[in-house]
CSV table of C-alpha atoms and ligand atoms in Angstrom, one decimal:
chain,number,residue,atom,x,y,z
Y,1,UNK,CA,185.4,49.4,-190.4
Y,2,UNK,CA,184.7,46.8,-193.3
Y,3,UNK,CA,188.5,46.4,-195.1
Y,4,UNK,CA,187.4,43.3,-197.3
Y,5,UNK,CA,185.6,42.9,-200.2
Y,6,UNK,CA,184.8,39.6,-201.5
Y,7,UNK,CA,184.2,38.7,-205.6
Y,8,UNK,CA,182.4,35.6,-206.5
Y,9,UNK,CA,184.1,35.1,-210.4
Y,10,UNK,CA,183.6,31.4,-211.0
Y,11,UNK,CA,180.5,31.7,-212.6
Y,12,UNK,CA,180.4,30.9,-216.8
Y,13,UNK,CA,178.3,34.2,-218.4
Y,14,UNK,CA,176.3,32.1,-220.8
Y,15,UNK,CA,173.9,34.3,-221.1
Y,16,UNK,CA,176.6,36.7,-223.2
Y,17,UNK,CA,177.9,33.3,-225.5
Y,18,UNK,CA,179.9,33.5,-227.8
Y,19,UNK,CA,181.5,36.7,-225.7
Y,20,UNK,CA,182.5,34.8,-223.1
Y,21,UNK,CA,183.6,31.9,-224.7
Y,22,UNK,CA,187.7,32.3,-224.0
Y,23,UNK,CA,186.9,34.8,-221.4
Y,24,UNK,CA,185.4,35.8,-218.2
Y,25,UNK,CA,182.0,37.6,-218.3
Y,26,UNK,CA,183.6,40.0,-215.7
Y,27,UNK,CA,186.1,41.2,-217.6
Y,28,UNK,CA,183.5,42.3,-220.5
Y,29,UNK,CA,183.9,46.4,-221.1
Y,30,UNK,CA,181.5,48.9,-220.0
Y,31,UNK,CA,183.1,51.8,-222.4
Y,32,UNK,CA,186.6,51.4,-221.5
Y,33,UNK,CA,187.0,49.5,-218.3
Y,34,UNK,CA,186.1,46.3,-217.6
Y,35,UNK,CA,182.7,45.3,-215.3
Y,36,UNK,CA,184.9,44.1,-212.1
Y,37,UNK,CA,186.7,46.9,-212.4
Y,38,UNK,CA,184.0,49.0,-211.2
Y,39,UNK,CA,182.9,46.8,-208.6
Y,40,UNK,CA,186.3,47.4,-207.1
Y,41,UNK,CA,186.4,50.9,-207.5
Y,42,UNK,CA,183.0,51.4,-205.7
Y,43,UNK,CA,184.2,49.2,-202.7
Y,44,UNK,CA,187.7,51.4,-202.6
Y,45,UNK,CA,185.0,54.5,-202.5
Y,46,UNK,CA,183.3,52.6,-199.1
Y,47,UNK,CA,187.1,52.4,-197.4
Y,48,UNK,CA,188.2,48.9,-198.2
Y,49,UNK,CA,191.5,48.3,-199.7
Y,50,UNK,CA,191.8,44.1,-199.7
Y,51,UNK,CA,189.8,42.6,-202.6
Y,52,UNK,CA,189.9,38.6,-202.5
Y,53,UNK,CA,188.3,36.7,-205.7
Y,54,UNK,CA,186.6,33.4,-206.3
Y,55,UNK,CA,187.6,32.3,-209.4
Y,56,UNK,CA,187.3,29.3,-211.2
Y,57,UNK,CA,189.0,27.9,-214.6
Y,58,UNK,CA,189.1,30.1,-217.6
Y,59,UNK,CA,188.9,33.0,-215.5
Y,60,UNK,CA,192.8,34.0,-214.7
Y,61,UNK,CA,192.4,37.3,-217.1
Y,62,UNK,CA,190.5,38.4,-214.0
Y,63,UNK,CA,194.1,38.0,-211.7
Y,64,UNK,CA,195.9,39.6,-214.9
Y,65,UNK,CA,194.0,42.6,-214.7
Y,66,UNK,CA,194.8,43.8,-211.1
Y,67,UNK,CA,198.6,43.1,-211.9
Y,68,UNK,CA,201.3,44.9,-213.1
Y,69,UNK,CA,202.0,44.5,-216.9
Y,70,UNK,CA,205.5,45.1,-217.2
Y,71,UNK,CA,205.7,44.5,-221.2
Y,72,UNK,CA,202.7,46.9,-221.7
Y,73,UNK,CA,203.7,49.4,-219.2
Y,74,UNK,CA,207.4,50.1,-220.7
Y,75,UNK,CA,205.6,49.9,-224.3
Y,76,UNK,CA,203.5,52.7,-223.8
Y,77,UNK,CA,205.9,54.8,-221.1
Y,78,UNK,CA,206.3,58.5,-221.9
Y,79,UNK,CA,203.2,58.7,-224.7
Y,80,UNK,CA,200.1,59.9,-224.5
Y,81,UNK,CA,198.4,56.7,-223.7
Y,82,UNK,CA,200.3,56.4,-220.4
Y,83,UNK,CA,197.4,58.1,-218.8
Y,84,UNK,CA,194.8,55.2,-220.0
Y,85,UNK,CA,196.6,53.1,-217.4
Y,86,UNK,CA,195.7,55.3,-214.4
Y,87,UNK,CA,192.8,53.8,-213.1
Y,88,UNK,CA,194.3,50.4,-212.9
Y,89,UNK,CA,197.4,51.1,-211.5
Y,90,UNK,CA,196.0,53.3,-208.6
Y,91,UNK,CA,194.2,50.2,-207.9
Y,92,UNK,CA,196.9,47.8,-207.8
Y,93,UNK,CA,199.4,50.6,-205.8
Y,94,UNK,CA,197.2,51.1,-203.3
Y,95,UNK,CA,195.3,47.8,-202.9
Y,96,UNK,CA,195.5,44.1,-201.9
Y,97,UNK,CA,194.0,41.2,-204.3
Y,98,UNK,CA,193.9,37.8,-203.9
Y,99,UNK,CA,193.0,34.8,-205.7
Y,100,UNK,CA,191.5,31.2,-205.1
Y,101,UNK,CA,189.8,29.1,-206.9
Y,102,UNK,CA,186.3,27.3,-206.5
Y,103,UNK,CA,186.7,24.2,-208.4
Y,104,UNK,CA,183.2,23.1,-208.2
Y,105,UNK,CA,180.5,24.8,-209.3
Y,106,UNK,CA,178.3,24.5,-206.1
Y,107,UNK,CA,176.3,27.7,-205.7
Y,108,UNK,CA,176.9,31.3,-204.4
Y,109,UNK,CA,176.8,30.3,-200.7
Y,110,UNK,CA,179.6,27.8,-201.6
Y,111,UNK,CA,181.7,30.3,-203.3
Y,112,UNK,CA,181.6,32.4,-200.6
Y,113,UNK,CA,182.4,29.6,-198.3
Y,114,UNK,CA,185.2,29.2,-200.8
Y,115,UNK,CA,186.6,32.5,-199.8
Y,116,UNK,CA,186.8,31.8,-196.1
Y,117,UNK,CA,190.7,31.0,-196.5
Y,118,UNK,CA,191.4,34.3,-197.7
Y,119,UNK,CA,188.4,36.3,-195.5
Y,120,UNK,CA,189.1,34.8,-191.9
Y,121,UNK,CA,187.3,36.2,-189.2
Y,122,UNK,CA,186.3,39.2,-190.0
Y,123,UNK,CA,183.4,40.8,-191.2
Y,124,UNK,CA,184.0,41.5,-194.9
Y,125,UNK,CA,181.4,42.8,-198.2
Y,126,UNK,CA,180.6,40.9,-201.1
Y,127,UNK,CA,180.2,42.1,-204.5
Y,128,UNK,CA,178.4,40.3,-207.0
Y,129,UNK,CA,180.1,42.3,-210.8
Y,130,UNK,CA,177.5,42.0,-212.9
Y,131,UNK,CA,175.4,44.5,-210.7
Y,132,UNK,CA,176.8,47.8,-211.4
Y,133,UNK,CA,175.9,50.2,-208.4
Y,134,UNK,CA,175.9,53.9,-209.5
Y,135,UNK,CA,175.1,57.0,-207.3
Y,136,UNK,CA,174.4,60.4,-207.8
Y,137,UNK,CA,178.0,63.1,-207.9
Y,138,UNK,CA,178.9,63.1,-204.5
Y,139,UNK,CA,176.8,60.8,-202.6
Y,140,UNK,CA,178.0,57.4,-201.1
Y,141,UNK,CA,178.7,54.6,-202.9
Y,142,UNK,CA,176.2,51.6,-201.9
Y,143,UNK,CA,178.9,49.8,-200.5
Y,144,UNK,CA,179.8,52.9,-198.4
Y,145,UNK,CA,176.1,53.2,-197.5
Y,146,UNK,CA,176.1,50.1,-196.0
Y,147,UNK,CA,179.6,49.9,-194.3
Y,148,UNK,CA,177.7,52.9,-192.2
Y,149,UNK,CA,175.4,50.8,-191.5
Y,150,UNK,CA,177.1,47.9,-190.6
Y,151,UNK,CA,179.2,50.1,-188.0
Y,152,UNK,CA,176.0,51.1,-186.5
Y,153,UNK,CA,174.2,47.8,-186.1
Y,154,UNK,CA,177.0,45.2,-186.6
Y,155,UNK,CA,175.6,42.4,-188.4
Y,156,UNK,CA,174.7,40.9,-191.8
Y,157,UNK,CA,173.2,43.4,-194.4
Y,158,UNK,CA,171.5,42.6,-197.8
Y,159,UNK,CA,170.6,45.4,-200.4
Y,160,UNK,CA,167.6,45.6,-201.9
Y,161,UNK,CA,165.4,47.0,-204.4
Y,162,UNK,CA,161.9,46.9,-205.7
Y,163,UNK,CA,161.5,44.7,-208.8
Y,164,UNK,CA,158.1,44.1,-210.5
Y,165,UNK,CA,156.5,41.1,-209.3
Y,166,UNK,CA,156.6,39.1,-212.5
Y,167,UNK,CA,160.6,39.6,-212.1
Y,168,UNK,CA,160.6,38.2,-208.5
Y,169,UNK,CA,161.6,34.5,-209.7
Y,170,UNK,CA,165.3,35.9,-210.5
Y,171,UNK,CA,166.1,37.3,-207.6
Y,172,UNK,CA,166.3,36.1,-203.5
Y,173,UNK,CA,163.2,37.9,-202.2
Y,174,UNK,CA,162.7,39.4,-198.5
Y,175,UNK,CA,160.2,39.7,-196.0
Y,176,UNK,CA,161.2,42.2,-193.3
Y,177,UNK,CA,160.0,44.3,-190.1
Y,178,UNK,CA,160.4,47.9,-191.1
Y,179,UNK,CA,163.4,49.7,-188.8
Y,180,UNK,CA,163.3,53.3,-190.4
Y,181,UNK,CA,163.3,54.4,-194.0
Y,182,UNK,CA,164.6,52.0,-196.4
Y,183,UNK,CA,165.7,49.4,-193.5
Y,184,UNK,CA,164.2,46.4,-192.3
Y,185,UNK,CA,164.9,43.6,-190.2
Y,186,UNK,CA,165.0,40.2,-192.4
Y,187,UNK,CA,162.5,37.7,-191.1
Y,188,UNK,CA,162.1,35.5,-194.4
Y,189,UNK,CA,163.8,35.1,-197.1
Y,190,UNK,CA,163.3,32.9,-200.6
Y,191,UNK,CA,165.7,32.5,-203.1
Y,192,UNK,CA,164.1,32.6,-206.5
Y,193,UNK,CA,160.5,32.6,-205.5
Y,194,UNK,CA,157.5,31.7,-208.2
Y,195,UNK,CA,155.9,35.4,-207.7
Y,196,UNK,CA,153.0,33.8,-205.5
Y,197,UNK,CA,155.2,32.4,-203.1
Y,198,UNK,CA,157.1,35.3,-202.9
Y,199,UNK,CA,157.1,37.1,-199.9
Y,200,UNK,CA,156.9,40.6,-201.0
Y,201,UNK,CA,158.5,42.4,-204.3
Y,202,UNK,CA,162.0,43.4,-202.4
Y,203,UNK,CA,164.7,41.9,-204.2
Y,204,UNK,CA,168.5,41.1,-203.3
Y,205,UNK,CA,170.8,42.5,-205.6
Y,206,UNK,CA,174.6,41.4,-205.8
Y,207,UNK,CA,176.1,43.5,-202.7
Y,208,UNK,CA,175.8,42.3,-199.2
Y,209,UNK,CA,177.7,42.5,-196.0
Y,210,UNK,CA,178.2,39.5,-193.8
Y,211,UNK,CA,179.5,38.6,-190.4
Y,212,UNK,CA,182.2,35.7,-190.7
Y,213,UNK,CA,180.0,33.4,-188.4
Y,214,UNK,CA,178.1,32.9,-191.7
Y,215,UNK,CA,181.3,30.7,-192.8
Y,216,UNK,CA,180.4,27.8,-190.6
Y,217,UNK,CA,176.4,28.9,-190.9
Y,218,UNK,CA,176.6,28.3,-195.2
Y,219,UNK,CA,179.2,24.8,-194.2
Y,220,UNK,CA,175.5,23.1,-192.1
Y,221,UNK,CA,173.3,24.9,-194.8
Y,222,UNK,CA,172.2,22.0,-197.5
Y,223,UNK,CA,171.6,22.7,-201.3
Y,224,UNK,CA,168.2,24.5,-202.2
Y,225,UNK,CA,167.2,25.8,-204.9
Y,226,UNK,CA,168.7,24.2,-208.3
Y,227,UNK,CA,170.5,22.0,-206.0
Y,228,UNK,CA,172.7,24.7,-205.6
Y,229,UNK,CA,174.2,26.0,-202.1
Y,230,UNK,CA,172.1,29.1,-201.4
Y,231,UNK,CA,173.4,32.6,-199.9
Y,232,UNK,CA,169.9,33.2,-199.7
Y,233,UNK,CA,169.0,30.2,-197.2
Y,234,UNK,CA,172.3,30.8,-194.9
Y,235,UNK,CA,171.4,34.8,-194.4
Y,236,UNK,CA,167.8,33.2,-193.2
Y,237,UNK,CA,169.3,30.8,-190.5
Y,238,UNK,CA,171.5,33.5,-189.5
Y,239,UNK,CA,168.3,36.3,-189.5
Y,240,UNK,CA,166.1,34.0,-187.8
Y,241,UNK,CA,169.2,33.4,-184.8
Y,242,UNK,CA,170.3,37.1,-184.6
Y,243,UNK,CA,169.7,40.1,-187.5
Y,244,UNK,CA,169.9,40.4,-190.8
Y,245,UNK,CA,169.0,43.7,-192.4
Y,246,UNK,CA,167.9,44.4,-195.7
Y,247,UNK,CA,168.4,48.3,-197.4
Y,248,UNK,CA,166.8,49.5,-199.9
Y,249,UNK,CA,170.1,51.5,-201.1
Y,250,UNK,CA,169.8,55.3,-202.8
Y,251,UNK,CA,171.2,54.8,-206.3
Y,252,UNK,CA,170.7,53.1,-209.3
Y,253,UNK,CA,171.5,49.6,-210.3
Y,254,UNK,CA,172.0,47.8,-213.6
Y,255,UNK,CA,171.6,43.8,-214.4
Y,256,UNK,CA,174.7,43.6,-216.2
Y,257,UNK,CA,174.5,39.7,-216.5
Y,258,UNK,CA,171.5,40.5,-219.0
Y,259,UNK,CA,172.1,41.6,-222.7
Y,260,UNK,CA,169.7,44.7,-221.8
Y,261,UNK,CA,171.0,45.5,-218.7
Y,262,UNK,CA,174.4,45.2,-220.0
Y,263,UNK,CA,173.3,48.1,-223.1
Y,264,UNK,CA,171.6,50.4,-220.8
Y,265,UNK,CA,174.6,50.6,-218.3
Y,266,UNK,CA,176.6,51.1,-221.2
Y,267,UNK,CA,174.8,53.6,-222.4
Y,268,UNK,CA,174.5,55.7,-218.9
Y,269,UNK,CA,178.4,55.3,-218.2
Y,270,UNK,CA,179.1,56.7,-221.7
Y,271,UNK,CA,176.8,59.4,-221.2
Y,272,UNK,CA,177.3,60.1,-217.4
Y,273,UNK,CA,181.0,59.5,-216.9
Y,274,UNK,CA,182.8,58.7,-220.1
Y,275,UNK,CA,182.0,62.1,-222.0
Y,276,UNK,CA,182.1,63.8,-219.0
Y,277,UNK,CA,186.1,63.2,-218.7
Y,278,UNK,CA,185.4,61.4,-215.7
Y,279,UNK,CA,186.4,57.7,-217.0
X,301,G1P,C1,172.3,35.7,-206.9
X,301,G1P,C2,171.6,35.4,-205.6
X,301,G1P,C3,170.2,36.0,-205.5
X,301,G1P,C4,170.3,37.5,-205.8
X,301,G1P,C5,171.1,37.8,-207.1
X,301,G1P,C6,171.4,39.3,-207.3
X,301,G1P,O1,171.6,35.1,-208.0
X,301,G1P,O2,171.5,34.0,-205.4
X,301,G1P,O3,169.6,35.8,-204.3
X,301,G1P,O4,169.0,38.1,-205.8
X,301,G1P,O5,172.3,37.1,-207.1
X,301,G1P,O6,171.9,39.6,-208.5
X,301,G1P,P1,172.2,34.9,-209.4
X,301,G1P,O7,171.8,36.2,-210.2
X,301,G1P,O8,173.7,34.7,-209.3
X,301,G1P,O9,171.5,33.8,-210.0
């Protein structure tokens, strides 16, 4: 059973300047809850209950959210906006957060190598916030889907989706030996490909699970592409020693580290969610 969830949260969100400015591109609202917050709740819906964070400077709102306010809390007690607070403190009653900080900006493979101290040995998710995950009523949450998997096959597991090929450049790209439906075994792997070196049109999107010998993997893995430390290039090593899988997960993702993606969830969380009374 996956318990951990890992947050990368260093990163700046310049794409959403001057909103992000004085404060963390994570904690931007979608409707009335703030993008992390969902990231959370979608790994609390796949079983896990300890939530560790990679944060950087500027980003401590991130630490104030999952906290108790007690100023706030005693303000509002016994009125109608009480109830506002529900989400949030379910979260923080029933969960485990912890916080450390990545205090170079080194790449995703080093900010997950950043959370080592507050992983250990364990196999744990990452959640990358600025992918919202959504599912249909009563399915599993990606994450969920693949902590099933996991349990069946027991190592590292990258989601996936189709993208159109001229979008391949943003994303770390698979190749892969098909398993059954919507699985394959990982047996190349390019972060950020030019779309005629990419390997096919399966993209990674921001949730993976990974097997803690990936620490010490990402620590001999050298800085790719953008001279950054690559996620991408230490799930290859580790596919091309033992398994990695890739899933093309049931549900719908949004880029919400675009301005469009950002709307359109928006939109669907208003719609789907928020009007429904289910925010
Ligand atoms: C990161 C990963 C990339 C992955 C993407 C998913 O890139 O490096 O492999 O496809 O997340 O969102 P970023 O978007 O942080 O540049």
């Amino acid at each position: 059973m996956i318990r951990k969830c890992l947050f990368p949260v260093a990163g700046y969100g310049t794409r959403f300047l001057p909103a992000t400015k004085a404060m963390p591109k994570e904690m931007l609202p979608l409707v009335n809850k703030p993008l992390v917050q969902y990231g959370v709740e979608e790994a609390v819906a796949a079983g896990m209950n300890n939530f560790s964070f990679v944060t950087g400077r500027g980003k401590r709102a991130i630490a104030d959210h999952f906290d108790i306010s007690y100023e706030l809390e005693t303000q509002i007690k016994g009125t109608g906006k009480e109830e506002l607070l529900t989400s949030i403190r379910s979260l923080i009653d029933n969960n485990k957060f912890s916080f450390t900080r990545q205090n170079e900006m080194k790449g995703l493979g080093h900010a997950i190598l950043s959370g080592q101290t507050l992983i250990g040995d364990e196999p744990f998710a990452v959640v990358l916030a600025d992918d919202l995950c959504v599912v249909e009523n009563g399915q599993d949450s990606v994450l969920a889907q693949m902590s099933k998997l996991y349990n069946q096959f027991r190592c590292s597991i990258v989601a996936i989706q189709e993208v159109p090929m001229d979008e391949v450049h943003k994303y770390g790209v698979i190749a892969g030996e098909p398993m059954k439906e919507g699985l394959f075994r990982v047996t190349d792997m390019v972060e950020k490909p030019p779309a005629d070196k990419a390997p096919s049109n399966y993209a990674i999107i921001g949730r993976y699970i990974l097997t803690p010998d990936i620490f010490d993997i990402i620590r001999d893995t050298e800085p790719g592409k953008n001279g950054e430390v690559q996620i991408t290039d230490a799930l290859l090593k580790q596919a091309k020693d033992g398994c990695v899988l890739a899933y093309k997960f049931k549900g719908r993702r949004f880029d919400c580290g675009s301005i469009d993606g950002f709307v359109e969830a928006t939109n669907y969380v208003y719609e789907n969610y928020y009007k429904k009374g289910q925010l």
